[in-house]
Amino acid sequence: MTYVLVTYERAHDAMEGAATLVDAGIRGTLIPRPRTLTAKCGVALRLSVEDAPSAIKVLRSEGLLGDLFVSEDGRKWEALALESFEGVKSDNAGA
Amino acid sequence: MSAEGEPESRNVPDQLLYLDNAATSYPKAPGVVEAVVEHLRDIAGNAGRGTHTFAAMADRLLWETRRELGALFGTREATRWAFTLNATDALNAALKGYLRPGDHVIASPLEHNAVARCLRHLEKTRDVKITRLPYVPGMGVDPNDVARLVRHNTRLVVAVHASNVTGEILPVRELALEAHNRGLTILIDATQTAGVLDLPAEAWGLDMVACTGHKSLLGPQGTGALYVRPGLELEPPRQGGTGTQSERDEMPTDWPEAMEAGTMNGPGLAGLLAALRWLRRKTVRAVREDELVLMRHLIAALAEIPGLHIYGPRKAEDRTGLVSVNIGDEDPAWAATELEAQGILIRSGLHCAPWAHQCLGTLKRGTVRLSLGPFLTADDIDRAVAALARIAAVAVGVR
Ligand SMILES: Cc1ncc(COP(=O)(O)O)c(C=O)c1O
């Protein structure tokens, strides 16, 4: 299963991010941040690839988007460019 | 209400298995929830403030709680138990109240940040010098090292009774003897052992003991206590109203008032009292025996899992009810996430104890910690072991 992960510098932003997704009816899970990723906050927000585009759109509009990573197995994470999300990119083009 | 010894309610869905009792215990002892609610509903008094019926009830509650702590730790002078917010607060009160500028402290190498960070702060602000006792993996801490490390300005030895990372029990009785032989004071952090292991403070000559209400004592968060033996005086952690000697604008020196300015956490302490009473009826010995049965089973089963590394002593008798492990080279955060996906709640990472992780060589990586409580069963342990085995198989298979 492929996952997208959002890491944060402040625990407060991670909590706000998770709460924002709940309000928007999008699924996201707080998990312990993988130790290879060097954000300050010890938890990260995990999204399924399916939910990621809409989640990222909402988080971005709320100013709650941290760094993005992707993993195919939940173990090895690679940095992910925001532009890889078609919907986000086109949405932001006009913003 | 369920049978004696069974927790009264579990609001967590049945499929969740809570194995993070070293962080905070769940469920609490039978009667704790009711005692907190009763206090909020039926006792309007503020201990020490006034003499009306409610205030007297509040006074009595604190007094009985001190007496229960005294019974648990084998101390006669109940007034020498001061209530605190938690263990961190108790340890801060002890260290900051006792250490003077330029003092030297000998600390165990397994101290939690509640001690380590407080000492680092005192190093900066009071020029306190810190020496950590050596740690030999497989051997632990040697009390004889105290004598070697004593300096002319050494005043305190501080040691955790059992590590919240490795689970190992430290030889605190021997450390106390060594400390006293050199004229030093000893402070013990009993956060992970209170209510599970005997710690007869008076018989063992422990000068100060800190504990927290919400872990192995099975009480509410926001409660803790510090014991200081009669004759040992500390600088009070704060100044304010105590309900006694109110004509004076200086802090009283009588205990426990000297240490307890401000309104106490009445509802929390009512819960703690219920927990202490439950523990007294059940007995520390019985709690420990149950824990040993589960721990022997857990360690033996974990040892069978290929690719899984167990930290700390192999013998259950040498440790408290927790174990730190790692799977191959895998990230503990990944293991924690996978366990949670199977409904098992544990804690990965550094557990607020970087010194202990330095001892294990796991400071960069951390560990996966499973910690038990007295209401778990062998089936629960089997379920956790099976889940870890599945995760380890994935890790080994992929590599
Ligand atoms: C050994 C040890 N000491 C102190 C503490 C601090 O306890 P509290 O958070 O209740 O202050 C802990 C809790 O994690 C601990 O395990």
XYZ file of C-alpha atoms in Angstrom, chain B:
399
model
C -19.336 -3.649 39.212
C -17.007 -6.435 38.306
C -15.231 -8.837 40.595
C -12.459 -7.657 42.885
C -9.257 -7.262 40.968
C -10.947 -6.556 37.660
C -11.061 -3.036 36.302
C -14.563 -1.646 36.419
C -14.894 -0.380 32.918
C -13.009 -0.250 29.701
C -14.181 2.398 27.348
C -11.517 1.558 24.848
C -12.938 -0.785 22.221
C -12.164 -4.414 22.960
C -9.993 -4.792 19.898
C -7.466 -2.282 21.216
C -4.692 -3.654 23.388
C -3.005 -1.008 25.546
C 0.638 -1.804 26.239
C 1.912 1.638 27.173
C 1.424 1.484 30.930
C 4.901 2.894 31.564
C 3.674 6.149 30.019
C 0.467 6.101 32.018
C -1.511 3.157 33.296
C -4.807 2.095 31.781
C -7.180 1.012 33.111
C -6.863 2.508 36.580
C -7.404 0.579 39.817
C -11.025 -0.278 40.613
C -12.674 2.559 42.509
C -10.464 5.362 41.201
C -12.971 6.813 38.755
C -15.759 6.791 41.351
C -13.547 8.446 43.956
C -12.678 11.301 41.604
C -16.310 11.821 40.671
C -17.449 11.629 44.287
C -14.910 14.220 45.311
C -16.032 16.635 42.613
C -19.672 16.020 43.418
C -19.697 15.736 47.201
C -16.670 17.479 48.711
C -16.589 21.258 48.347
C -13.800 21.816 50.858
C -10.284 23.074 50.401
C -7.859 21.194 52.610
C -6.464 23.298 55.427
C -8.723 26.217 54.605
C -11.429 26.479 57.246
C -12.894 24.004 59.667
C -16.360 23.356 58.259
C -17.466 19.837 57.412
C -16.287 19.889 53.825
C -12.876 21.355 54.632
C -12.432 18.702 57.294
C -13.286 16.014 54.739
C -10.682 17.440 52.371
C -8.113 17.519 55.174
C -8.859 13.962 56.082
C -8.499 12.801 52.508
C -4.974 14.236 52.238
C -4.018 12.849 55.601
C -5.249 9.364 54.702
C -3.455 9.492 51.376
C -0.189 10.407 53.114
C -0.733 7.513 55.514
C -1.314 5.098 52.643
C 1.891 6.273 50.985
C 3.657 5.769 54.295
C 2.283 2.233 54.530
C 3.359 1.470 50.964
C 6.907 2.777 51.408
C 7.411 1.817 55.047
C 7.746 5.341 56.420
C 6.341 6.333 59.813
C 6.183 10.095 59.536
C 3.217 10.805 57.243
C 3.872 14.555 57.274
C 7.075 13.962 55.322
C 5.080 13.048 52.222
C 4.423 16.165 50.156
C 2.031 16.040 47.234
C 3.239 17.165 43.838
C 1.878 17.388 40.306
C 3.735 14.273 39.181
C 7.180 12.700 39.468
C 8.798 15.461 37.435
C 7.511 18.027 39.910
C 8.660 15.899 42.870
C 12.133 15.391 41.393
C 12.462 19.097 40.585
C 11.429 19.973 44.133
C 14.008 17.536 45.533
C 16.922 18.524 43.294
C 16.304 22.273 43.331
C 15.409 22.262 46.998
C 18.508 20.334 48.053
C 21.388 21.220 45.736
C 23.472 24.312 46.413
C 25.824 26.194 44.102
C 28.939 24.180 43.319
C 27.585 20.839 44.599
C 28.582 17.629 42.872
C 25.965 14.949 42.084
C 26.463 11.320 41.188
C 23.613 10.145 38.975
C 22.680 6.764 37.601
C 23.276 6.493 33.851
C 19.645 5.546 33.267
C 17.953 8.687 34.560
C 14.825 10.012 32.886
C 14.836 13.597 31.622
C 12.889 14.527 34.759
C 16.274 14.202 36.488
C 18.687 14.710 33.571
C 17.214 17.982 32.337
C 16.781 19.309 35.848
C 20.453 18.553 36.590
C 21.572 20.146 33.322
C 19.607 23.234 34.278
C 21.268 23.328 37.699
C 24.640 22.851 36.017
C 23.992 26.092 34.131
C 22.310 28.080 36.880
C 24.108 26.844 40.031
C 27.304 25.431 38.658
C 26.264 21.978 39.890
C 28.648 19.251 38.674
C 27.245 15.966 37.364
C 28.927 12.564 37.132
C 27.089 9.600 35.701
C 27.815 6.146 37.093
C 29.301 3.847 34.429
C 26.957 1.443 32.667
C 28.109 -1.950 31.495
C 25.608 -3.680 29.176
C 24.650 -6.986 30.716
C 26.017 -5.868 34.094
C 24.205 -2.620 34.678
C 25.228 -0.273 37.462
C 27.842 -1.139 40.108
C 27.192 0.533 43.485
C 30.917 0.269 44.289
C 31.562 2.932 41.667
C 30.065 5.530 43.995
C 33.132 5.453 46.244
C 35.427 5.974 43.244
C 33.527 8.987 41.984
C 33.035 10.889 45.221
C 34.640 14.331 45.332
C 35.038 16.780 48.198
C 31.878 18.613 47.084
C 29.672 15.578 46.377
C 26.364 15.824 48.242
C 23.856 13.682 46.409
C 23.386 10.348 44.668
C 20.304 10.127 42.464
C 19.066 6.889 40.922
C 15.980 5.572 39.228
C 14.605 2.424 40.921
C 13.921 0.846 37.527
C 14.632 2.274 34.095
C 11.666 3.264 31.956
C 13.657 2.190 28.862
C 15.524 -1.011 29.736
C 13.196 -2.021 32.546
C 16.162 -3.060 34.658
C 15.966 -2.704 38.408
C 18.857 -0.780 39.934
C 20.539 -1.863 43.192
C 19.160 1.130 45.078
C 19.580 -0.399 48.500
C 23.294 -0.898 47.873
C 23.560 2.552 46.330
C 22.007 3.990 49.495
C 24.558 2.134 51.644
C 27.434 3.403 49.508
C 26.040 6.916 49.615
C 25.655 6.873 53.380
C 29.135 5.435 53.870
C 30.409 8.610 52.229
C 28.005 10.904 54.057
C 25.932 11.559 50.935
C 22.189 11.954 50.582
C 20.281 9.641 48.218
C 17.263 10.415 46.077
C 15.343 7.569 44.421
C 13.006 7.969 41.442
C 10.369 5.279 42.044
C 8.162 6.373 39.165
C 8.167 3.003 37.382
C 8.149 0.792 40.472
C 5.834 2.289 43.102
C 3.150 -0.280 43.838
C 4.992 -3.051 41.998
C 8.304 -3.442 43.805
C 8.910 -3.047 47.494
C 10.864 0.058 48.374
C 10.995 0.295 52.167
C 12.344 3.819 52.327
C 13.013 3.936 56.043
C 14.509 0.442 56.355
C 16.784 1.063 53.385
C 17.724 4.521 54.582
C 16.441 6.366 51.535
C 16.564 10.099 52.168
C 14.177 11.093 49.398
C 11.770 9.164 47.199
C 9.798 10.588 44.287
C 6.856 8.918 42.617
C 3.971 9.693 40.301
C 0.312 8.770 40.815
C -0.669 7.844 37.277
C 1.665 5.004 36.338
C 2.186 1.870 38.420
C 0.230 3.374 41.331
C -2.815 3.190 39.025
C -4.205 6.578 40.028
C -5.065 9.787 38.166
C -2.704 12.048 36.266
C -1.793 15.282 38.027
C -0.828 13.492 41.233
C 2.605 12.690 42.589
C 4.490 12.712 45.846
C 7.893 13.358 47.367
C 9.097 11.739 50.563
C 11.858 13.483 52.471
C 13.121 11.883 55.657
C 12.667 13.793 58.911
C 15.580 16.094 59.590
C 16.439 16.728 55.961
C 15.299 20.216 55.021
C 14.651 21.469 51.511
C 14.140 24.911 50.092
C 10.370 24.991 49.328
C 9.517 24.840 45.622
C 7.117 27.796 45.861
C 5.623 30.239 48.305
C 1.965 30.933 48.973
C -1.042 30.146 51.098
C -1.083 26.999 53.184
C -4.048 27.678 55.459
C -1.671 27.608 58.449
C 0.172 30.397 60.302
C -1.718 32.801 58.084
C -0.886 35.799 60.244
C 2.668 35.603 58.852
C 3.664 36.503 55.321
C 6.518 34.022 55.395
C 6.273 30.370 54.458
C 5.816 28.006 57.396
C 8.660 25.554 57.901
C 6.410 22.740 59.127
C 5.891 19.797 56.814
C 4.017 19.165 54.643
C 2.765 22.765 54.487
C 6.266 24.032 53.706
C 6.168 22.070 50.451
C 2.505 22.522 49.516
C 1.625 26.179 48.952
C -1.586 26.537 46.955
C -4.715 24.411 46.648
C -4.059 20.706 46.242
C -5.471 18.493 43.476
C -8.313 17.190 45.664
C -10.151 15.098 43.063
C -6.898 13.604 41.799
C -5.734 12.732 45.298
C -9.120 11.179 46.080
C -8.489 8.930 43.090
C -4.954 8.219 44.235
C -6.227 7.268 47.674
C -8.647 4.777 46.125
C -5.794 3.321 44.074
C -3.519 3.040 47.123
C -6.257 1.284 49.063
C -6.821 -1.147 46.236
C -3.090 -1.828 46.085
C -2.908 -2.400 49.829
C -5.695 -4.972 49.663
C -4.242 -6.656 46.615
C -0.666 -6.344 48.013
C 2.439 -5.271 46.158
C 3.682 -8.826 46.292
C 0.628 -10.147 44.425
C 0.888 -7.400 41.800
C 4.533 -8.274 41.284
C 3.880 -12.005 41.115
C 1.265 -11.516 38.402
C 3.624 -9.218 36.550
C 6.452 -11.748 36.728
C 4.262 -14.475 35.252
C 3.403 -12.255 32.292
C 6.955 -10.954 31.885
C 8.530 -14.425 31.874
C 6.041 -15.444 29.222
C 6.623 -12.266 27.198
C 10.427 -12.397 27.246
C 10.542 -16.102 26.407
C 8.147 -15.615 23.489
C 9.942 -12.525 22.176
C 13.258 -14.396 22.277
C 11.800 -16.850 19.740
C 11.118 -14.191 17.116
C 13.849 -14.173 14.442
C 15.401 -10.758 13.902
C 14.029 -9.300 17.122
C 16.492 -7.820 19.590
C 15.580 -7.555 23.277
C 17.321 -4.889 25.354
C 17.979 -5.162 29.058
C 18.119 -8.154 31.390
C 16.900 -11.540 30.201
C 15.563 -12.556 33.588
C 12.127 -11.175 34.400
C 13.160 -10.917 38.058
C 15.755 -8.318 37.132
C 13.286 -5.998 35.464
C 9.973 -4.325 35.931
C 6.960 -4.857 33.660
C 8.347 -3.392 30.472
C 10.598 -4.423 27.632
C 12.311 -2.490 24.842
C 12.937 -4.254 21.547
C 13.960 -3.563 17.976
C 13.311 -5.495 14.802
C 16.411 -5.876 12.611
C 17.441 -2.430 11.442
C 13.864 -1.261 11.175
C 12.656 2.083 12.388
C 10.822 1.698 15.729
C 8.295 4.255 14.436
C 7.402 1.878 11.619
C 6.964 -1.023 14.040
C 4.766 1.177 16.249
C 2.593 2.139 13.287
C 2.268 -1.480 12.193
C 1.375 -2.565 15.730
C -1.243 0.120 15.951
C -2.716 -1.093 12.662
C -3.238 -4.377 14.525
C -4.846 -2.573 17.441
C -1.829 -2.668 19.743
C -0.780 0.568 21.397
C 2.857 0.876 22.432
C 5.439 3.654 22.521
C 8.371 3.975 20.149
C 11.230 6.452 20.276
C 13.352 7.723 23.141
C 10.860 7.669 26.036
C 12.190 10.989 27.435
C 15.356 9.228 28.508
C 18.322 9.994 26.206
C 20.845 8.867 28.847
C 19.341 5.386 28.939
C 19.399 5.196 25.147
C 23.072 6.212 25.196
C 23.673 3.218 27.457
C 21.943 0.915 24.977
C 23.481 2.548 21.894
C 19.999 3.431 20.643
C 20.105 7.229 20.990
C 19.709 7.795 17.230
C 17.150 5.134 16.630
C 15.143 4.605 19.797
C 13.312 1.394 20.641
C 9.869 -0.153 20.604
C 8.651 -0.367 24.212
C 5.926 -2.670 25.471
C 4.821 -1.998 29.025
C 2.367 -4.063 31.002
C -0.249 -3.376 33.631
C -1.911 -5.550 36.272
C -5.125 -6.183 34.340
C -3.563 -7.867 31.320
C -3.747 -11.578 30.637
C -1.532 -14.182 29.000
C -3.810 -13.980 25.941
C -3.003 -10.290 25.624
C 0.699 -11.099 25.696
C 0.221 -13.792 23.050
C -1.577 -11.336 20.847
C 1.218 -8.771 21.117
C 3.888 -11.387 20.455
C 2.019 -12.725 17.416
C 1.708 -9.208 16.029
C 5.417 -8.509 16.551
C 6.270 -11.835 14.922
C 4.205 -10.895 11.855
C 5.938 -7.528 11.625
C 9.363 -9.101 12.060
C 8.537 -11.611 9.310
C 7.694 -8.767 6.942
C 10.944 -7.017 7.827
C 13.074 -10.119 7.390
C 11.233 -11.168 4.242
C 11.668 -7.840 2.506
C 15.328 -7.466 3.362
